[in-house]
Amino acid sequence: MSAIVSVGGRLAATLERWNGRPTLFAVVVMNAITGVSLGATIAAANFGADSGLYRHCALLLVEGQTEFCGFLYSPLTSLVARPLTWMSPTMAMAAMTMIGVGVLVVGVALETRGQAAIDRVLVASAALTFAPVVHELLIGQTTLLIAATLYCMARRPDGFRNGIPFGIALAFAPKPLLLPVMVWMLVWRRQALTATLLTALLLTGVGIALLGLDQYRDWVSVLTGAGNASLAGSLSLWERGNFSIWPLNPATFVLACAVAGVTLWVIVRDSSRGFVAALLAGLLLAPYSQLYAFSILVLAVKPALGFAPRATRALALIANLAGPFLGVLTA
């Protein structure tokens, strides 16, 4: 243990001496090597895995199917995903990937305003080759879209309108990893939380009016079934690439309680630290957190640099080193 601490200390000290562009360039090189390798490993089995499902469910709705499609997103998602049915399956998958790329690039542009052009390009390159982002973009997931709805609320003072985008996201994808973020909102963004809940309820009502109560009842059953599968232990790290603490047993239950307690303590004490802690806790405490879910941590980088710059740079440098191992689990 002392050897690990010593190595970590030397790495942090080195990053402190080579602060700025050299460290950023090192992160880009590391991520490019490992991120591209990961993408090449998992592309064949993962490309369009989720975006293809959105299109399939939307197509069933277009064809008149009144039963719920059976995925973990709300029934309203099938209606909103209808434009994907206007193109071929491959084009639909590529479209979802490009939407994710666009969201990330816009986010980087906002986060790096005022910096030199070369630094902004380096940050974008590092973000695009971050292993969870690579996985997210390949399968066409929605984590980056959810992160985008959190952006204004997290970066601006509390305001009612800042919570509306997040409420839209919750109406379509109420993922368990977002619960700690809502606890953070209860402490630091109460007006935004009110808007979030009202917006989610309003859109849910619209969905029920358009698609029927039965579809939403079936959706709740699917969500419950997924939770039961996690409790039963069928979604372990080794079997399905689940990187959360679940399934719970006596040891992991104690660990989960410790994570929840520390997270709540940090949230109450400080807004920036609490937001970062909420994102991490959501990933660890959700019944199921696959690799792509960690792409939401792109939101944590800027606030983390504010209160823990050395540790954040060190983590950024080594975050992708587990790429080959993660590739085996997600393939």
GROMACS .gro file of C-alpha atoms in nm:
model
  331
    1MET     CA    1   0.000   0.000   0.000
    2SER     CA    2   0.281   0.241   0.089
    3ALA     CA    3   0.438   0.176  -0.251
    4ILE     CA    4   0.111   0.266  -0.427
    5VAL     CA    5   0.078   0.585  -0.223
    6SER     CA    6   0.438   0.674  -0.304
    7VAL     CA    7   0.385   0.622  -0.677
    8GLY     CA    8   0.064   0.826  -0.666
    9GLY     CA    9   0.243   1.105  -0.486
   10ARG     CA   10   0.525   1.113  -0.741
   11LEU     CA   11   0.273   1.114  -1.028
   12ALA     CA   12   0.082   1.405  -0.873
   13ALA     CA   13   0.407   1.596  -0.816
   14THR     CA   14   0.514   1.537  -1.176
   15LEU     CA   15   0.179   1.660  -1.305
   16GLU     CA   16   0.214   1.967  -1.086
   17ARG     CA   17   0.551   2.048  -1.242
   18TRP     CA   18   0.421   1.980  -1.594
   19ASN     CA   19   0.093   2.161  -1.536
   20GLY     CA   20  -0.111   2.289  -1.828
   21ARG     CA   21  -0.068   2.192  -2.191
   22PRO     CA   22   0.197   1.917  -2.143
   23THR     CA   23  -0.031   1.729  -1.903
   24LEU     CA   24  -0.328   1.779  -2.133
   25PHE     CA   25  -0.128   1.649  -2.429
   26ALA     CA   26  -0.027   1.342  -2.225
   27VAL     CA   27  -0.394   1.273  -2.144
   28VAL     CA   28  -0.484   1.303  -2.513
   29VAL     CA   29  -0.210   1.059  -2.617
   30MET     CA   30  -0.306   0.809  -2.347
   31ASN     CA   31  -0.677   0.831  -2.428
   32ALA     CA   32  -0.618   0.812  -2.803
   33ILE     CA   33  -0.418   0.491  -2.774
   34THR     CA   34  -0.646   0.316  -2.527
   35GLY     CA   35  -0.975   0.464  -2.648
   36VAL     CA   36  -0.920   0.369  -3.011
   37SER     CA   37  -0.809   0.022  -2.902
   38LEU     CA   38  -1.124  -0.019  -2.695
   39GLY     CA   39  -1.341   0.100  -2.982
   40ALA     CA   40  -1.180  -0.146  -3.222
   41THR     CA   41  -1.231  -0.427  -2.971
   42ILE     CA   42  -1.600  -0.372  -2.905
   43ALA     CA   43  -1.726  -0.207  -3.226
   44ALA     CA   44  -1.847  -0.521  -3.399
   45ALA     CA   45  -2.060  -0.633  -3.106
   46ASN     CA   46  -2.175  -0.291  -2.985
   47PHE     CA   47  -2.231  -0.051  -3.276
   48GLY     CA   48  -2.588   0.074  -3.272
   49ALA     CA   49  -2.698  -0.166  -2.998
   50ASP     CA   50  -2.923   0.093  -2.832
   51SER     CA   51  -2.993   0.328  -3.121
   52GLY     CA   52  -3.116   0.030  -3.320
   53LEU     CA   53  -3.355  -0.050  -3.035
   54TYR     CA   54  -3.496   0.304  -3.035
   55ARG     CA   55  -3.563   0.274  -3.408
   56HIS     CA   56  -3.718  -0.071  -3.372
   57CYS     CA   57  -3.960   0.042  -3.101
   58ALA     CA   58  -4.051   0.355  -3.299
   59LEU     CA   59  -4.117   0.141  -3.605
   60LEU     CA   60  -4.350  -0.087  -3.409
   61LEU     CA   61  -4.546   0.217  -3.297
   62VAL     CA   62  -4.569   0.343  -3.657
   63GLU     CA   63  -4.702   0.003  -3.763
   64GLY     CA   64  -4.980   0.030  -3.507
   65GLN     CA   65  -4.858  -0.188  -3.222
   66THR     CA   66  -5.036  -0.082  -2.904
   67GLU     CA   67  -4.831  -0.293  -2.663
   68PHE     CA   68  -4.523  -0.154  -2.490
   69CYS     CA   69  -4.197  -0.228  -2.670
   70GLY     CA   70  -4.029  -0.362  -2.357
   71PHE     CA   71  -3.721  -0.142  -2.319
   72LEU     CA   72  -3.617   0.057  -2.010
   73TYR     CA   73  -3.713   0.396  -2.158
   74SER     CA   74  -4.059   0.542  -2.119
   75PRO     CA   75  -4.320   0.469  -2.389
   76LEU     CA   76  -4.295   0.832  -2.501
   77THR     CA   77  -3.945   0.754  -2.630
   78SER     CA   78  -4.091   0.544  -2.913
   79LEU     CA   79  -4.288   0.846  -3.028
   80VAL     CA   80  -3.997   1.090  -3.012
   81ALA     CA   81  -3.766   0.841  -3.190
   82ARG     CA   82  -3.996   0.828  -3.495
   83PRO     CA   83  -3.753   1.030  -3.716
   84LEU     CA   84  -3.517   0.733  -3.692
   85THR     CA   85  -3.768   0.531  -3.892
   86TRP     CA   86  -3.728   0.769  -4.186
   87MET     CA   87  -3.379   0.635  -4.255
   88SER     CA   88  -3.207   0.301  -4.288
   89PRO     CA   89  -3.100   0.115  -3.971
   90THR     CA   90  -2.734   0.195  -4.034
   91MET     CA   91  -2.806   0.563  -4.093
   92ALA     CA   92  -3.019   0.575  -3.776
   93MET     CA   93  -2.733   0.428  -3.574
   94ALA     CA   94  -2.487   0.673  -3.726
   95ALA     CA   95  -2.728   0.962  -3.658
   96MET     CA   96  -2.747   0.881  -3.287
   97THR     CA   97  -2.369   0.857  -3.271
   98MET     CA   98  -2.329   1.196  -3.440
   99ILE     CA   99  -2.583   1.352  -3.204
  100GLY     CA  100  -2.369   1.233  -2.915
  101VAL     CA  101  -2.056   1.372  -3.078
  102GLY     CA  102  -2.229   1.705  -3.135
  103VAL     CA  103  -2.346   1.729  -2.774
  104LEU     CA  104  -1.994   1.657  -2.648
  105VAL     CA  105  -1.827   1.906  -2.882
  106VAL     CA  106  -2.072   2.182  -2.786
  107GLY     CA  107  -2.017   2.103  -2.419
  108VAL     CA  108  -1.640   2.122  -2.457
  109ALA     CA  109  -1.675   2.453  -2.642
  110LEU     CA  110  -1.876   2.595  -2.353
  111GLU     CA  111  -1.643   2.458  -2.085
  112THR     CA  112  -1.328   2.589  -2.253
  113ARG     CA  113  -1.439   2.940  -2.346
  114GLY     CA  114  -1.150   3.184  -2.324
  115GLN     CA  115  -0.879   2.919  -2.365
  116ALA     CA  116  -0.633   2.894  -2.653
  117ALA     CA  117  -0.762   2.715  -2.962
  118ILE     CA  118  -0.502   2.437  -2.931
  119ASP     CA  119  -0.607   2.367  -2.572
  120ARG     CA  120  -0.973   2.350  -2.674
  121VAL     CA  121  -0.889   2.099  -2.947
  122LEU     CA  122  -0.687   1.891  -2.701
  123VAL     CA  123  -0.971   1.888  -2.448
  124ALA     CA  124  -1.219   1.780  -2.718
  125SER     CA  125  -0.982   1.504  -2.832
  126ALA     CA  126  -0.937   1.377  -2.476
  127ALA     CA  127  -1.312   1.376  -2.415
  128LEU     CA  128  -1.398   1.198  -2.742
  129THR     CA  129  -1.149   0.918  -2.670
  130PHE     CA  130  -1.245   0.875  -2.303
  131ALA     CA  131  -1.334   0.503  -2.282
  132PRO     CA  132  -1.692   0.546  -2.150
  133VAL     CA  133  -1.757   0.808  -2.419
  134VAL     CA  134  -1.627   0.570  -2.687
  135HIS     CA  135  -1.867   0.304  -2.563
  136GLU     CA  136  -2.152   0.557  -2.538
  137LEU     CA  137  -2.105   0.678  -2.895
  138LEU     CA  138  -2.071   0.330  -3.039
  139ILE     CA  139  -2.397   0.199  -2.897
  140GLY     CA  140  -2.591   0.525  -2.938
  141GLN     CA  141  -2.680   0.568  -2.572
  142THR     CA  142  -2.841   0.875  -2.414
  143THR     CA  143  -2.606   0.948  -2.122
  144LEU     CA  144  -2.446   1.248  -2.294
  145LEU     CA  145  -2.791   1.387  -2.375
  146ILE     CA  146  -2.883   1.355  -2.007
  147ALA     CA  147  -2.555   1.522  -1.913
  148ALA     CA  148  -2.647   1.810  -2.145
  149THR     CA  149  -2.977   1.860  -1.958
  150LEU     CA  150  -2.781   1.886  -1.631
  151TYR     CA  151  -2.532   2.139  -1.764
  152CYS     CA  152  -2.719   2.468  -1.712
  153MET     CA  153  -2.846   2.362  -1.373
  154ALA     CA  154  -2.501   2.256  -1.255
  155ARG     CA  155  -2.310   2.557  -1.389
  156ARG     CA  156  -2.557   2.837  -1.312
  157PRO     CA  157  -2.722   2.964  -0.992
  158ASP     CA  158  -3.053   2.812  -0.893
  159GLY     CA  159  -3.338   2.900  -1.126
  160PHE     CA  160  -3.672   2.746  -1.219
  161ARG     CA  161  -3.608   2.731  -1.593
  162ASN     CA  162  -3.273   2.556  -1.545
  163GLY     CA  163  -3.453   2.243  -1.425
  164ILE     CA  164  -3.685   2.207  -1.725
  165PRO     CA  165  -3.436   2.024  -1.954
  166PHE     CA  166  -3.356   1.774  -1.680
  167GLY     CA  167  -3.728   1.715  -1.627
  168ILE     CA  168  -3.759   1.627  -1.996
  169ALA     CA  169  -3.475   1.378  -1.956
  170LEU     CA  170  -3.640   1.218  -1.652
  171ALA     CA  171  -3.967   1.177  -1.840
  172PHE     CA  172  -3.788   0.968  -2.101
  173ALA     CA  173  -3.510   0.799  -1.901
  174PRO     CA  174  -3.548   0.805  -1.520
  175LYS     CA  175  -3.219   0.628  -1.457
  176PRO     CA  176  -3.133   0.533  -1.096
  177LEU     CA  177  -2.790   0.696  -1.126
  178LEU     CA  178  -2.969   1.034  -1.129
  179LEU     CA  179  -3.119   0.995  -0.779
  180PRO     CA  180  -2.812   1.129  -0.592
  181VAL     CA  181  -2.811   1.427  -0.829
  182MET     CA  182  -3.170   1.497  -0.728
  183VAL     CA  183  -3.064   1.484  -0.362
  184TRP     CA  184  -2.796   1.742  -0.447
  185MET     CA  185  -3.065   1.952  -0.615
  186LEU     CA  186  -3.281   1.931  -0.302
  187VAL     CA  187  -2.998   2.099  -0.110
  188TRP     CA  188  -2.855   2.340  -0.370
  189ARG     CA  189  -3.105   2.376  -0.659
  190ARG     CA  190  -3.455   2.365  -0.512
  191GLN     CA  191  -3.621   2.585  -0.773
  192ALA     CA  192  -3.467   2.376  -1.051
  193LEU     CA  193  -3.579   2.057  -0.876
  194THR     CA  194  -3.936   2.188  -0.865
  195ALA     CA  195  -3.924   2.257  -1.239
  196THR     CA  196  -3.770   1.916  -1.302
  197LEU     CA  197  -4.045   1.729  -1.120
  198LEU     CA  198  -4.327   1.934  -1.272
  199THR     CA  199  -4.187   1.892  -1.623
  200ALA     CA  200  -4.142   1.516  -1.580
  201LEU     CA  201  -4.496   1.478  -1.447
  202LEU     CA  202  -4.642   1.691  -1.727
  203LEU     CA  203  -4.467   1.493  -2.000
  204THR     CA  204  -4.565   1.166  -1.836
  205GLY     CA  205  -4.925   1.281  -1.843
  206VAL     CA  206  -4.888   1.368  -2.212
  207GLY     CA  207  -4.742   1.024  -2.278
  208ILE     CA  208  -5.028   0.850  -2.100
  209ALA     CA  209  -5.282   1.059  -2.294
  210LEU     CA  210  -5.121   0.978  -2.629
  211LEU     CA  211  -5.018   0.615  -2.577
  212GLY     CA  212  -5.245   0.486  -2.303
  213LEU     CA  213  -5.205   0.390  -1.940
  214ASP     CA  214  -5.141   0.024  -2.023
  215GLN     CA  215  -4.809   0.103  -2.191
  216TYR     CA  216  -4.689   0.292  -1.885
  217ARG     CA  217  -4.808   0.012  -1.656
  218ASP     CA  218  -4.608  -0.236  -1.865
  219TRP     CA  219  -4.307  -0.003  -1.855
  220VAL     CA  220  -4.314   0.004  -1.475
  221SER     CA  221  -4.322  -0.378  -1.480
  222VAL     CA  222  -4.014  -0.385  -1.705
  223LEU     CA  223  -3.830  -0.147  -1.471
  224THR     CA  224  -3.924  -0.359  -1.172
  225GLY     CA  225  -3.810  -0.673  -1.350
  226ALA     CA  226  -3.473  -0.516  -1.428
  227GLY     CA  227  -3.431  -0.424  -1.063
  228ASN     CA  228  -3.521  -0.774  -0.952
  229ALA     CA  229  -3.263  -0.918  -1.193
  230SER     CA  230  -2.997  -0.702  -1.030
  231LEU     CA  231  -3.106  -0.811  -0.684
  232ALA     CA  232  -3.087  -1.172  -0.793
  233GLY     CA  233  -2.724  -1.126  -0.892
  234SER     CA  234  -2.760  -1.190  -1.264
  235LEU     CA  235  -2.600  -0.857  -1.349
  236SER     CA  236  -2.263  -0.905  -1.186
  237LEU     CA  237  -1.945  -0.735  -1.307
  238TRP     CA  238  -1.808  -1.053  -1.462
  239GLU     CA  239  -2.128  -1.160  -1.635
  240ARG     CA  240  -2.268  -0.837  -1.779
  241GLY     CA  241  -2.013  -0.560  -1.732
  242ASN     CA  242  -2.188  -0.406  -1.432
  243PHE     CA  243  -1.949  -0.167  -1.255
  244SER     CA  244  -2.177  -0.065  -0.968
  245ILE     CA  245  -2.172  -0.207  -0.614
  246TRP     CA  246  -2.473  -0.426  -0.692
  247PRO     CA  247  -2.583  -0.702  -0.654
  248LEU     CA  248  -2.601  -0.638  -0.282
  249ASN     CA  249  -2.475  -0.884  -0.022
  250PRO     CA  250  -2.380  -0.815   0.341
  251ALA     CA  251  -2.039  -0.675   0.244
  252THR     CA  252  -2.156  -0.462  -0.048
  253PHE     CA  253  -2.459  -0.345   0.150
  254VAL     CA  254  -2.230  -0.200   0.415
  255LEU     CA  255  -2.019  -0.043   0.140
  256ALA     CA  256  -2.329   0.103  -0.027
  257CYS     CA  257  -2.443   0.254   0.302
  258ALA     CA  258  -2.096   0.405   0.351
  259VAL     CA  259  -2.097   0.553   0.000
  260ALA     CA  260  -2.446   0.696   0.053
  261GLY     CA  261  -2.354   0.842   0.391
  262VAL     CA  262  -2.030   1.004   0.273
  263THR     CA  263  -2.204   1.139  -0.037
  264LEU     CA  264  -2.481   1.298   0.168
  265TRP     CA  265  -2.222   1.452   0.401
  266VAL     CA  266  -2.027   1.599   0.109
  267ILE     CA  267  -2.343   1.727  -0.062
  268VAL     CA  268  -2.453   1.915   0.250
  269ARG     CA  269  -2.110   2.072   0.304
  270ASP     CA  270  -2.025   2.203  -0.044
  271SER     CA  271  -2.204   2.248  -0.377
  272SER     CA  272  -1.918   2.170  -0.619
  273ARG     CA  273  -1.783   1.876  -0.421
  274GLY     CA  274  -2.136   1.756  -0.361
  275PHE     CA  275  -2.220   1.757  -0.732
  276VAL     CA  276  -1.912   1.550  -0.817
  277ALA     CA  277  -1.986   1.313  -0.528
  278ALA     CA  278  -2.348   1.277  -0.646
  279LEU     CA  279  -2.236   1.175  -0.996
  280LEU     CA  280  -1.992   0.917  -0.859
  281ALA     CA  281  -2.242   0.783  -0.606
  282GLY     CA  282  -2.507   0.747  -0.875
  283LEU     CA  283  -2.278   0.523  -1.077
  284LEU     CA  284  -2.178   0.313  -0.776
  285LEU     CA  285  -2.523   0.279  -0.619
  286ALA     CA  286  -2.734   0.223  -0.933
  287PRO     CA  287  -2.839  -0.140  -0.975
  288TYR     CA  288  -2.666  -0.145  -1.312
  289SER     CA  289  -2.385   0.082  -1.440
  290GLN     CA  290  -2.227  -0.031  -1.764
  291LEU     CA  291  -1.916   0.137  -1.903
  292TYR     CA  292  -2.105   0.395  -2.112
  293ALA     CA  293  -2.277   0.535  -1.800
  294PHE     CA  294  -1.944   0.673  -1.676
  295SER     CA  295  -1.947   0.920  -1.966
  296ILE     CA  296  -2.159   1.142  -1.741
  297LEU     CA  297  -1.837   1.214  -1.550
  298VAL     CA  298  -1.738   1.462  -1.821
  299LEU     CA  299  -1.959   1.699  -1.619
  300ALA     CA  300  -1.742   1.644  -1.312
  301VAL     CA  301  -1.409   1.749  -1.465
  302LYS     CA  302  -1.437   2.128  -1.441
  303PRO     CA  303  -1.570   2.145  -1.083
  304ALA     CA  304  -1.322   1.877  -0.973
  305LEU     CA  305  -1.034   2.079  -1.118
  306GLY     CA  306  -1.148   2.364  -0.898
  307PHE     CA  307  -1.107   2.183  -0.565
  308ALA     CA  308  -0.875   1.891  -0.647
  309PRO     CA  309  -0.665   1.987  -0.953
  310ARG     CA  310  -0.374   1.746  -0.897
  311ALA     CA  311  -0.593   1.443  -0.825
  312THR     CA  312  -0.819   1.524  -1.120
  313ARG     CA  313  -0.526   1.546  -1.361
  314ALA     CA  314  -0.382   1.219  -1.229
  315LEU     CA  315  -0.717   1.043  -1.268
  316ALA     CA  316  -0.760   1.184  -1.619
  317LEU     CA  317  -0.420   1.047  -1.716
  318ILE     CA  318  -0.488   0.691  -1.596
  319ALA     CA  319  -0.866   0.669  -1.653
  320ASN     CA  320  -0.834   0.476  -1.979
  321LEU     CA  321  -0.561   0.234  -1.872
  322ALA     CA  322  -0.820  -0.032  -1.796
  323GLY     CA  323  -0.949  -0.009  -2.155
  324PRO     CA  324  -0.846  -0.358  -2.271
  325PHE     CA  325  -1.001  -0.514  -1.958
  326LEU     CA  326  -1.320  -0.312  -1.999
  327GLY     CA  327  -1.335  -0.409  -2.363
  328VAL     CA  328  -1.347  -0.777  -2.273
  329LEU     CA  329  -1.637  -0.714  -2.036
  330THR     CA  330  -1.841  -0.499  -2.276
  331ALA     CA  331  -1.780  -0.699  -2.594
   0.00000   0.00000   0.00000
